[in-house]
Short mmCIF file of C-alpha atoms in Angstrom, two decimals:
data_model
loop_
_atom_site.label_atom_id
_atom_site.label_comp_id
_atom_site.label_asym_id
_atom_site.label_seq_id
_atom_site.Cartn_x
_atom_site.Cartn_y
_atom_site.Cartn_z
CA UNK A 1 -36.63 -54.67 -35.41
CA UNK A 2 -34.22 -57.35 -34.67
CA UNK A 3 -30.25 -57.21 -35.38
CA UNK A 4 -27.67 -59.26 -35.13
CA UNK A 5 -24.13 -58.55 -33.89
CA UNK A 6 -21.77 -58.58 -36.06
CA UNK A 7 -18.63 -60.62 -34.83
CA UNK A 8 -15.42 -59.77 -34.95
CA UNK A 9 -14.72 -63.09 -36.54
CA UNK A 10 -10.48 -62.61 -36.67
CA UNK A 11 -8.19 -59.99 -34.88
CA UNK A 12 -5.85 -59.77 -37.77
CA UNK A 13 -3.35 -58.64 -35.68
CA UNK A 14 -2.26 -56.12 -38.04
CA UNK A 15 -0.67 -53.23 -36.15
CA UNK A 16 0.95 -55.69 -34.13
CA UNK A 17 2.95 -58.25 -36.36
CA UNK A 18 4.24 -55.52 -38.37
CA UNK A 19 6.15 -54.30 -35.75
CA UNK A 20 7.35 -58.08 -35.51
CA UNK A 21 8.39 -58.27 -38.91
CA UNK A 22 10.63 -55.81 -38.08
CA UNK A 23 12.72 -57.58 -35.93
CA UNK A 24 13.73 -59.55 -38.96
CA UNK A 25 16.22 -58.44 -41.72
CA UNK A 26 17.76 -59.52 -44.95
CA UNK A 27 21.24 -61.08 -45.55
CA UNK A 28 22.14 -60.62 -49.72
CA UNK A 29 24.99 -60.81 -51.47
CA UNK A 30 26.64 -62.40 -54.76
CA UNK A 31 29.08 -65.14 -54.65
CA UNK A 32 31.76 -64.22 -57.73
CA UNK A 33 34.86 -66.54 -59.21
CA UNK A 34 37.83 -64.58 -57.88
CA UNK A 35 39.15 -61.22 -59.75
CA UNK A 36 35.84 -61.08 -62.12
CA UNK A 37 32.44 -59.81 -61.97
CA UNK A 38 31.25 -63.50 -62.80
CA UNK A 39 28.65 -64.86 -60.31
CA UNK A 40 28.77 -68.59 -59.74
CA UNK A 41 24.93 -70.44 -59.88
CA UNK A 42 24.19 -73.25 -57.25
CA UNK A 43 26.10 -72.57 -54.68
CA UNK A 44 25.78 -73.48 -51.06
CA UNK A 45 25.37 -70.26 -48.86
CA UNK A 46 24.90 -71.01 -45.21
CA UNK A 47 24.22 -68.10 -42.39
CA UNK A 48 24.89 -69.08 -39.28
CA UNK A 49 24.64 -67.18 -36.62
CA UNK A 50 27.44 -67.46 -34.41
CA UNK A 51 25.94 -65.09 -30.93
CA UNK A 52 23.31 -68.13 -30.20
CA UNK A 53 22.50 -71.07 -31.96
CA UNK A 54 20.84 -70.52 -35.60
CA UNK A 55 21.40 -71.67 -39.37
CA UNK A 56 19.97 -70.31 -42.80
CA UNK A 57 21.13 -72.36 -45.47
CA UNK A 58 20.24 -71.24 -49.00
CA UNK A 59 21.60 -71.58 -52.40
CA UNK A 60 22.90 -68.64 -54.83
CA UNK A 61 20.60 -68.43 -58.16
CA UNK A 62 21.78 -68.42 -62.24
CA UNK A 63 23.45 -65.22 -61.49
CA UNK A 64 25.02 -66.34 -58.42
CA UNK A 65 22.93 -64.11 -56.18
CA UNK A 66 21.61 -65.18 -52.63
CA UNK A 67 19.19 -63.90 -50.76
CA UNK A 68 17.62 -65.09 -46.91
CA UNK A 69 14.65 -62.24 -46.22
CA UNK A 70 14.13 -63.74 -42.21
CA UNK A 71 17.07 -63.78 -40.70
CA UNK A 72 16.48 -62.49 -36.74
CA UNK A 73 17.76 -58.54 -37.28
CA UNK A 74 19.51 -59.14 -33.45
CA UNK A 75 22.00 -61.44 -34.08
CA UNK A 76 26.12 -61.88 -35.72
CA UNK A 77 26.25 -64.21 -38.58
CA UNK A 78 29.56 -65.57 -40.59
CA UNK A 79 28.45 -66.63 -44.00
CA UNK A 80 29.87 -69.68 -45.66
CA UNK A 81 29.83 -70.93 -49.15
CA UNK A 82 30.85 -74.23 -50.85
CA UNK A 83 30.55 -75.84 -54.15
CA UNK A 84 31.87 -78.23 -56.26
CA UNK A 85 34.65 -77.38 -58.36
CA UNK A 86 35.52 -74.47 -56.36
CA UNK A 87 37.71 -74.00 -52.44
CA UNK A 88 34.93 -72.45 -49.97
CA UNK A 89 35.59 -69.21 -48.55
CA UNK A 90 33.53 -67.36 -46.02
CA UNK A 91 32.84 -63.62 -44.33
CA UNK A 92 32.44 -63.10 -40.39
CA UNK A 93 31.16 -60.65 -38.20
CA UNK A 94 28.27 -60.12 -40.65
CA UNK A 95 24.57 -58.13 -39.30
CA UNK A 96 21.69 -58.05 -41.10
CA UNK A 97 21.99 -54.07 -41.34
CA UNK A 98 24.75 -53.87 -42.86
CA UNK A 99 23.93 -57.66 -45.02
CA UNK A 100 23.29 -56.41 -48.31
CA UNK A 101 25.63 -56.39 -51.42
CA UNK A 102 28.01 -58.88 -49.99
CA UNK A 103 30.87 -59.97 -52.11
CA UNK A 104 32.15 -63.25 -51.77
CA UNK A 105 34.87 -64.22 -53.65
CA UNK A 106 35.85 -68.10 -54.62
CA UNK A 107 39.23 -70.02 -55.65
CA UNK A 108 39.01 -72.75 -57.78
CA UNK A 109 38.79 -76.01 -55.27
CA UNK A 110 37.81 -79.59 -54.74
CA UNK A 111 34.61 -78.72 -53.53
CA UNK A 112 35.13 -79.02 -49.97
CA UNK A 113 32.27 -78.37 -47.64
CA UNK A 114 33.01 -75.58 -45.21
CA UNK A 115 31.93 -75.88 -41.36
CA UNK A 116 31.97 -73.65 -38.57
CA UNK A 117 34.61 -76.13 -36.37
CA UNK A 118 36.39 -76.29 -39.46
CA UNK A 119 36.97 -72.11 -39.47
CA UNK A 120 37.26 -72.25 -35.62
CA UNK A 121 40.14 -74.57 -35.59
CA UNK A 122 41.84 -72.94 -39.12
CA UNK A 123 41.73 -69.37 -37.67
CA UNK A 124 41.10 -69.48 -34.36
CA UNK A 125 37.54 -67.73 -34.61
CA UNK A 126 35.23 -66.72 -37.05
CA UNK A 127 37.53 -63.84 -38.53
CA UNK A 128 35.97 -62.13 -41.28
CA UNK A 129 38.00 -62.69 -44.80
CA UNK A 130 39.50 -60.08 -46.94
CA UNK A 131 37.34 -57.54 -47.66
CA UNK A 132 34.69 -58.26 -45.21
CA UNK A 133 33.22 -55.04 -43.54
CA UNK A 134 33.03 -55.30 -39.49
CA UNK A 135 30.20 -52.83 -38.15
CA UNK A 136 31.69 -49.55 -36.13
CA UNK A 137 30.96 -48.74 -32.51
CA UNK A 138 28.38 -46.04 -33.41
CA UNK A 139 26.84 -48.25 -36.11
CA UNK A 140 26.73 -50.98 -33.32
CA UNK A 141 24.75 -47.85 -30.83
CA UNK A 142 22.63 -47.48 -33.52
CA UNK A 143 21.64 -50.80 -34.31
CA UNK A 144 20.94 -51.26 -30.56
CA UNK A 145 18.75 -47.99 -30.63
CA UNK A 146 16.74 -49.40 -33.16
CA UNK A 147 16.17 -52.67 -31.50
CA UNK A 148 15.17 -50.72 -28.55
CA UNK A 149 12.65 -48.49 -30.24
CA UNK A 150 10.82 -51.90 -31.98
CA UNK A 151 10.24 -53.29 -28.77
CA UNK A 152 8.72 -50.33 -27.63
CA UNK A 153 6.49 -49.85 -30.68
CA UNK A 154 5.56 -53.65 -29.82
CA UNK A 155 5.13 -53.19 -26.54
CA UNK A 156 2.72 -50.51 -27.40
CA UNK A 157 0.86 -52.52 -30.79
CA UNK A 158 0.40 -55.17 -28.04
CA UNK A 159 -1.39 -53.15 -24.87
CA UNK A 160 -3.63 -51.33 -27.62
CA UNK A 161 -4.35 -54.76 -29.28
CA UNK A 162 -5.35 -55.77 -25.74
CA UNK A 163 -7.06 -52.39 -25.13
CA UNK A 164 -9.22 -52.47 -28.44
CA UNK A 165 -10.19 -56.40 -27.68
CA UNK A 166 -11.33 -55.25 -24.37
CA UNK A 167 -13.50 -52.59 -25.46
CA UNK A 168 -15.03 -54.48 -28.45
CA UNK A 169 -16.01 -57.25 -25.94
CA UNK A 170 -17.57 -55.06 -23.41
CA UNK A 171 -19.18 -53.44 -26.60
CA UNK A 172 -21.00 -56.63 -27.59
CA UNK A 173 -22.08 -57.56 -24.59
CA UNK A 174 -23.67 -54.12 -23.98
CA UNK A 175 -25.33 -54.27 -27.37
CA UNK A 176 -26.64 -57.93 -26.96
CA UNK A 177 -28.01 -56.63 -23.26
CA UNK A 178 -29.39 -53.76 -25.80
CA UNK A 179 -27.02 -51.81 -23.76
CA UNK A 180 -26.86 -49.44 -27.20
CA UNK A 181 -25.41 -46.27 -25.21
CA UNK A 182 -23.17 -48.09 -23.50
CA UNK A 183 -21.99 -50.48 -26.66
CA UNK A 184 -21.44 -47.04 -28.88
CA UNK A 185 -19.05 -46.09 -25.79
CA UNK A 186 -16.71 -48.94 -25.80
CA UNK A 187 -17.10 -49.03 -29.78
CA UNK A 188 -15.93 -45.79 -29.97
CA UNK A 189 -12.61 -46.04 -27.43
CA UNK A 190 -11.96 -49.49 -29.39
CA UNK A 191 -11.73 -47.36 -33.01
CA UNK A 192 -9.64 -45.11 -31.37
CA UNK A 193 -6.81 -48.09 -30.59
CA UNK A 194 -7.21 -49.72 -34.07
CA UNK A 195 -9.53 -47.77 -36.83
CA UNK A 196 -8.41 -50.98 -39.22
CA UNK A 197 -10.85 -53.55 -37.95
CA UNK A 198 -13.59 -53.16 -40.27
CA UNK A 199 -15.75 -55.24 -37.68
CA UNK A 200 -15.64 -52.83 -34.98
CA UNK A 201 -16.81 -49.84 -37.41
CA UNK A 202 -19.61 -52.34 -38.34
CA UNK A 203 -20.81 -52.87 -34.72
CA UNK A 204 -20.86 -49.04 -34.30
CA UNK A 205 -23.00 -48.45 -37.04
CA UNK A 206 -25.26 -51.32 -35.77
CA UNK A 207 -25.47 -49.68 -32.24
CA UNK A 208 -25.68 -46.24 -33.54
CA UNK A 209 -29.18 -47.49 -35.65
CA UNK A 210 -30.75 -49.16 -32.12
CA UNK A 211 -30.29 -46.34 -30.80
CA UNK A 212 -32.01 -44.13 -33.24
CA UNK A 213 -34.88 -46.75 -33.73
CA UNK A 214 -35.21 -46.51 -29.72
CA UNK A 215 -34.61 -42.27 -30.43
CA UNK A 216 -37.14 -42.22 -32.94
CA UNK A 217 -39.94 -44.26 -30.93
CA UNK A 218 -39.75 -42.35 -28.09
CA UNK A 219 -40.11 -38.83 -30.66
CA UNK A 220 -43.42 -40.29 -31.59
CA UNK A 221 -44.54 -40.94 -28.77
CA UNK A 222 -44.08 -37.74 -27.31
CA UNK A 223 -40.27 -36.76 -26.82
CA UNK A 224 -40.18 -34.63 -29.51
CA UNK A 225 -36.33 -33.83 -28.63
CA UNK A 226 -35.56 -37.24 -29.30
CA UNK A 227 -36.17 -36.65 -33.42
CA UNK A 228 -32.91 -34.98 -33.60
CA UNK A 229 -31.23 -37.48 -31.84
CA UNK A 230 -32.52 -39.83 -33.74
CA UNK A 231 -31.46 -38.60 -37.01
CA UNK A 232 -27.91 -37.74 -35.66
CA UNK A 233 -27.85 -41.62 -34.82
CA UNK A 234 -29.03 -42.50 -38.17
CA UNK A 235 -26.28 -40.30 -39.59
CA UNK A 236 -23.74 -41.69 -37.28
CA UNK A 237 -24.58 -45.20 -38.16
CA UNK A 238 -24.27 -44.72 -42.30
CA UNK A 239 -21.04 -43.22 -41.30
CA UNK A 240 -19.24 -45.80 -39.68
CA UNK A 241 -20.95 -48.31 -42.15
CA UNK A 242 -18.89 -46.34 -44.79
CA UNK A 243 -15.94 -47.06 -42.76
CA UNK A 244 -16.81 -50.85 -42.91
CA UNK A 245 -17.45 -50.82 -46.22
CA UNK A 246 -14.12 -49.12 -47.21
CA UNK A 247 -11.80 -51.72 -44.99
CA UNK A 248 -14.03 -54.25 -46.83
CA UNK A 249 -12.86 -53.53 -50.42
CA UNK A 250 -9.60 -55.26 -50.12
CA UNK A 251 -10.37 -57.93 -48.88
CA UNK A 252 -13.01 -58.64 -52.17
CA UNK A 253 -9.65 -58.20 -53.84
CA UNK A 254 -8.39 -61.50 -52.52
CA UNK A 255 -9.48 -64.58 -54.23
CA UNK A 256 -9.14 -66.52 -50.97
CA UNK A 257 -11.09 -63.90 -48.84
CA UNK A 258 -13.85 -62.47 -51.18
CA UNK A 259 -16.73 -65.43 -50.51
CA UNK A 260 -16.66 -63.94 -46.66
CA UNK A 261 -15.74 -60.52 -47.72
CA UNK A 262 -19.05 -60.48 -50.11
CA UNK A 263 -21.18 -61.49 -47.03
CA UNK A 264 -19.81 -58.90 -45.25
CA UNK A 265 -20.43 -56.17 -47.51
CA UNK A 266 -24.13 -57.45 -47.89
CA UNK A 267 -24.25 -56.91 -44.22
CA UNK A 268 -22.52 -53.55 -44.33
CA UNK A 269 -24.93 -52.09 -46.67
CA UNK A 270 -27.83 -52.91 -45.22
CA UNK A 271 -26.97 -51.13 -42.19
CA UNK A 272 -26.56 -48.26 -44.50
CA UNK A 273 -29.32 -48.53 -46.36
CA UNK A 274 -31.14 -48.74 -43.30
CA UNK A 275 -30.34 -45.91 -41.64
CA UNK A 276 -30.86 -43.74 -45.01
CA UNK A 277 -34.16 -45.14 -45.26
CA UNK A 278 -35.24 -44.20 -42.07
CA UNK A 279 -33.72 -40.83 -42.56
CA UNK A 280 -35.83 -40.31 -45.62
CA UNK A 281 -39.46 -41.41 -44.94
CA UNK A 282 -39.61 -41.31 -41.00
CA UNK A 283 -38.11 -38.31 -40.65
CA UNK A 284 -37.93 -35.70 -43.81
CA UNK A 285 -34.63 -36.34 -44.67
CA UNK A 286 -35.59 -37.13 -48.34
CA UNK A 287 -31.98 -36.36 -49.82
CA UNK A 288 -31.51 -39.95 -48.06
CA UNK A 289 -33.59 -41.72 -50.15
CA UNK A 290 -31.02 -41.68 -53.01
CA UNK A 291 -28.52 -43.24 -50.90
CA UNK A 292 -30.74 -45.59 -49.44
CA UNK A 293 -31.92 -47.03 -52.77
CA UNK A 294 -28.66 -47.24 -53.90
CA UNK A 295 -27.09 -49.28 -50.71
CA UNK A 296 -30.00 -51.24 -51.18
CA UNK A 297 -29.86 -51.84 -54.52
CA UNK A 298 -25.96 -52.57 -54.53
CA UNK A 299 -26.90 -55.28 -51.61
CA UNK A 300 -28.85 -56.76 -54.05
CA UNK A 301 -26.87 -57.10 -56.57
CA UNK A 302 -24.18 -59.38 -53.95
CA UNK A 303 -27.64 -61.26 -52.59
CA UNK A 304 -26.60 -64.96 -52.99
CA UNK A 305 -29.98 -66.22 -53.35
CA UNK A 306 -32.82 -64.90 -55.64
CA UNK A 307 -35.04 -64.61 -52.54
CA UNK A 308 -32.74 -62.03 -50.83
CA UNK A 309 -32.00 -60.29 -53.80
CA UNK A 310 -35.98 -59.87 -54.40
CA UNK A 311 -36.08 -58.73 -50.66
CA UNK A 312 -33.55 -55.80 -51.23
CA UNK A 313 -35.23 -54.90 -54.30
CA UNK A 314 -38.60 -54.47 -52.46
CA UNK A 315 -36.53 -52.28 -49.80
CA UNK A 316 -35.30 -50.09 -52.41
CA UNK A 317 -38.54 -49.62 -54.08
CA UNK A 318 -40.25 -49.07 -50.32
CA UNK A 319 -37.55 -45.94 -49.99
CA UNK A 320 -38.59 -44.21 -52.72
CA UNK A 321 -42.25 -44.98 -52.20
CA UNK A 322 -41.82 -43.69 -48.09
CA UNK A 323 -40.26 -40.74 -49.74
CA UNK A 324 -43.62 -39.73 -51.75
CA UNK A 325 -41.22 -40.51 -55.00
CA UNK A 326 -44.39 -42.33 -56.88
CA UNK A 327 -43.07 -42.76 -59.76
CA UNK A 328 -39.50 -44.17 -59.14
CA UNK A 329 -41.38 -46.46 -56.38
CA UNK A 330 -43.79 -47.54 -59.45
CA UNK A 331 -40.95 -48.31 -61.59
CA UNK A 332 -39.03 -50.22 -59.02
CA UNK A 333 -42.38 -52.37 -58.07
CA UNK A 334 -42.62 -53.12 -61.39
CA UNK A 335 -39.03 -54.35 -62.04
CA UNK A 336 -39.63 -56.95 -58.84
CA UNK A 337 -42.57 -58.75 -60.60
CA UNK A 338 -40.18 -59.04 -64.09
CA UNK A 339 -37.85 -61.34 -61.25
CA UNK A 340 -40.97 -62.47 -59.04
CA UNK A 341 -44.68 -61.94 -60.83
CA UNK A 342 -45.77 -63.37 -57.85
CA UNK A 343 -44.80 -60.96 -55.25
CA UNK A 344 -47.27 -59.83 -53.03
CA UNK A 345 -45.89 -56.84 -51.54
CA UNK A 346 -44.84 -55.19 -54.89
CA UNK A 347 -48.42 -55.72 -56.36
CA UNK A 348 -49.77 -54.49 -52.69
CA UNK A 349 -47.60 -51.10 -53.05
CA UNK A 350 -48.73 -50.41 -55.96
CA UNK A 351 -52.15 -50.57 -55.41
CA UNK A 352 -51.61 -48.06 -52.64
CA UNK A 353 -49.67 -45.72 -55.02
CA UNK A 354 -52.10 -45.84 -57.72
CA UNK A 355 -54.74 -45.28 -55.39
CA UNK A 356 -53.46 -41.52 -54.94
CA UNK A 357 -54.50 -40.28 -58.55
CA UNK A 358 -58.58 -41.32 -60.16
CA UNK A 359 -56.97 -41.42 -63.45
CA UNK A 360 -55.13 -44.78 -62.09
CA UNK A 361 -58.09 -46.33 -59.74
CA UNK A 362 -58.32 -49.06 -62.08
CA UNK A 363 -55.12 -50.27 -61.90
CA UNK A 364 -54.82 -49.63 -58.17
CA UNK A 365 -58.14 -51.88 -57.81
CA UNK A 366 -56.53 -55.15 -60.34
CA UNK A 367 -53.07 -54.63 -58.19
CA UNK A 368 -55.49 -54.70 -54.71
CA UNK A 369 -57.09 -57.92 -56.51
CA UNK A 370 -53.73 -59.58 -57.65
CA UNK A 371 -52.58 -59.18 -53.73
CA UNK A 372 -55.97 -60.73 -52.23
CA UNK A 373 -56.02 -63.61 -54.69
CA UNK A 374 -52.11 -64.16 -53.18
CA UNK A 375 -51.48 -63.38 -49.88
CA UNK A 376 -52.29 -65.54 -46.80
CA UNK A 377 -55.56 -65.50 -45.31
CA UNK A 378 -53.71 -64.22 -42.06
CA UNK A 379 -52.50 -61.29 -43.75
CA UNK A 380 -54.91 -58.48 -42.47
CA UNK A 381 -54.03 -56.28 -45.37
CA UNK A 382 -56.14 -58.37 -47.50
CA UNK A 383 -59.77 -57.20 -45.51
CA UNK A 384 -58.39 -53.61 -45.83
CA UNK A 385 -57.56 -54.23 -49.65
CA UNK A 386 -61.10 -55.28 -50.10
CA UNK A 387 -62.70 -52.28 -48.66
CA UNK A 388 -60.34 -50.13 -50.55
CA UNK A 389 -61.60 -51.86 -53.64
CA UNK A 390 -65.33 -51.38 -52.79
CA UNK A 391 -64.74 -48.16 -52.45
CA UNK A 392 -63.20 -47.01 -55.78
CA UNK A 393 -65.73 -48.67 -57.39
CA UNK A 394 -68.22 -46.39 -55.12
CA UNK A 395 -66.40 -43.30 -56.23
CA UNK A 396 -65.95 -43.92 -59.79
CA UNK A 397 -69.02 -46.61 -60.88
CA UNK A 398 -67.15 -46.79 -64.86
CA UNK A 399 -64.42 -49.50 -62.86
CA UNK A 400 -64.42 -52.78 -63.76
CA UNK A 401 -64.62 -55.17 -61.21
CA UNK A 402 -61.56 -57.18 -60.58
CA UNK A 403 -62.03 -61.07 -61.19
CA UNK A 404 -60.34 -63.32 -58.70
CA UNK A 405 -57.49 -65.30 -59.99
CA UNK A 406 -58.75 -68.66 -59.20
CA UNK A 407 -55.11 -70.27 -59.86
CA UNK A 408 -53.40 -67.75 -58.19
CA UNK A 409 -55.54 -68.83 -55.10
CA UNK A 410 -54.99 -72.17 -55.41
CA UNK A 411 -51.12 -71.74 -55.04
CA UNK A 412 -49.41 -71.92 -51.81
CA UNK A 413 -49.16 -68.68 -50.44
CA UNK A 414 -45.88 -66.67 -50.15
CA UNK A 415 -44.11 -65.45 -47.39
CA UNK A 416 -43.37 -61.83 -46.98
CA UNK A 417 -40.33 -60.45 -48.68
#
């Protein structure tokens, strides 16, 4: 059975820029007419830093409140404000820590627009004005201490970014060299780094089913130890497919990633599906088949065209049917001819399942005949249904022969769902 790898199409470097964002802070404040609680709209606010080279310029809103959100958290800023109509007035020594609920306070003026050369040469420095708060030497240990531990934690976010990429290469590479023990290694010490990456669950699940395909074909052939392992892969693999599928969800959530999202989900519930399904008529799991179906079913319903979504339809019906569930697989045949009358697998199956009970022969012989008249010549199952239809009629000689559908024949076959 052939799979394909499922890339890790973007490191969305989660774990890592978060970190990042945390070496940026938030400078706030309201700029008020002198002696009231009135703020002052449209006024120019600049932050400049005043350590190294940096400006922020914004401007304060209706209620004469400003706000800059990415300010570098490492740095000393003096804040300046102008506007017409009033003298500008400024604060110094200001950190991003301690930035928040700043009071400025402004004369009436001509409007004159404030500089840094113009405060350096008026006061000598950037002196903070009345009322401005300077941070203490313990807040200044602290700050520092924080810085300290944020480079760490990058420092860290970065080697296990590094770490997980590593593995989840080598881990591809094994599973395209069908390498499956090997890929399920380095899958496994990559989840461990970042258990976010939805892909990397995905290609676990993926190895984790080769593997219990290869498990399983060796059990038949003779290694009967290998059943159990097989079915502990198979359990693995709907596992970590959860995992995907989970991590998944949000993304659907986001108009701008749900057309890939959906795709990926499709992809992530197949690998469930198949892994229940195997679970469930290859080796007596049947409580399986439920969750099979319904994988299946739900992979359907995201199928972008009607050809897929017949596909997973015939899937879930094959489940139940693998399953000895007769009548649920009946059903489900029956609701992929109401999409596709022309399917030949779902009138095939049926055949076969009516074929189990004399009281149904009849039907199992016209479902046999609908299959011949539409399947390709190649198809062997179409000598078998024959013979299968010969022989009904031997064992119960009240059957009516099937008549060939001439038009149906005369059709183009179809492929295989």
């Amino acid at each position: 059975m052939k799979r394909t790898t499922i890339w890790l199409a973007m490191f969305a470097l989660l774990a890592f820029t978060a970190s990042a964002f945390a070496q940026v802070g938030r400078i706030e404040g309201d700029v008020l007419k002198r002696g009231t609680t009135e703020g002052i709209p449209g006024i120019d606010v600049v932050i400049e830093r005043t350590d190294i080279k940096g400006s922020y310029p914004v401007k304060t809103d209706k209620k004469g409140h400003f706000l800059h959100a990415g300010v570098p958290y490492v740095g000393t800023y003096t804040i300046m404000v102008s506007g017409a109509g009033f003298a500008p007035a400024y604060l110094g020594g200001v950190r991003p820590a301690q930035g928040e609920g700043l009071k400025i306070e402004m004369d009436p003026g001509d409007g004159t627009k404030l500089t840094m050369d113009m405060i350096k040469k008026g006061g000598g420095g950037a002196a903070p004005a009345p009322g401005a708060k300077q941070p203490t030497a313990a807040e200044i240990k602290k700050q520092q201490e924080e810085i300290e531990k944020i480079n760490k934690a990058n420092e860290k976010n970065k080697a296990d970014f590094e770490g997980m990429k590593k593995f989840f290469d080598s881990g591809i590479a094994k599973q395209n060299a069908k390498d499956y023990v090997g890929a399920i290694a380095d899958f496994n010490e990559a989840v461990k780094l970042d258990a976010d990456q939805k892909a990397i669950w995905a290609n676990l699940g993926l190895a984790l089913f080769n593997r219990g395909v290869t498990n399983y074909n060796e059990s038949i052939k003779g290694d009967t130890a290998k059943k159990d392992a097989a079915k502990q892969d198979f359990t693995d693999a709907m596992g970590a497919a959860e995992k995907a599928l989970a991590l998944v969800e949000k993304d659907l959530a986001d108009p701008a990633k749900a057309p890939a999202a959906k795709k990926e989900k499709t992809t992530y519930l197949k690998i469930k599906a198949d892994s229940a399904s195997l679970l469930a008529t290859k080796l007596g799991v049947a409580e399986q088949a439920d969750a099979g179906v319904k994988a299946y079913q739900e992979a359907a319903m995201l199928a972008e065209t009607p050809a897929e979504k017949i596909s997973f339809q015939v899937k879930a019906a094959g489940v139940y049917q693998g399953a000895y569930k007769n009548e649920e697989a009946a059903a489900a045949y029956k609701v992929v001819l109401e999409a596709d009358p022309e399917n030949i697998e779902a009138f095939y199956n049926l055949a076969l399942i009516y074929s189990a009970t004399e009281a149904t022969w009849q039907d199992s012989a016209n479902n046999f005949q609908k299959f011949i008249d539409r399947a390709p010549a190649t198809d062997t199952r179409v000598g078998e249904a024959k013979l299968v239809i010969a022989e009904l009629i031997k064992g119960n000689k009240s059957l009516v022969v099937p008549k060939a559908d001439n038009k149906a024949r005369s059709q183009p076959a179809k492929k295989k769902g």
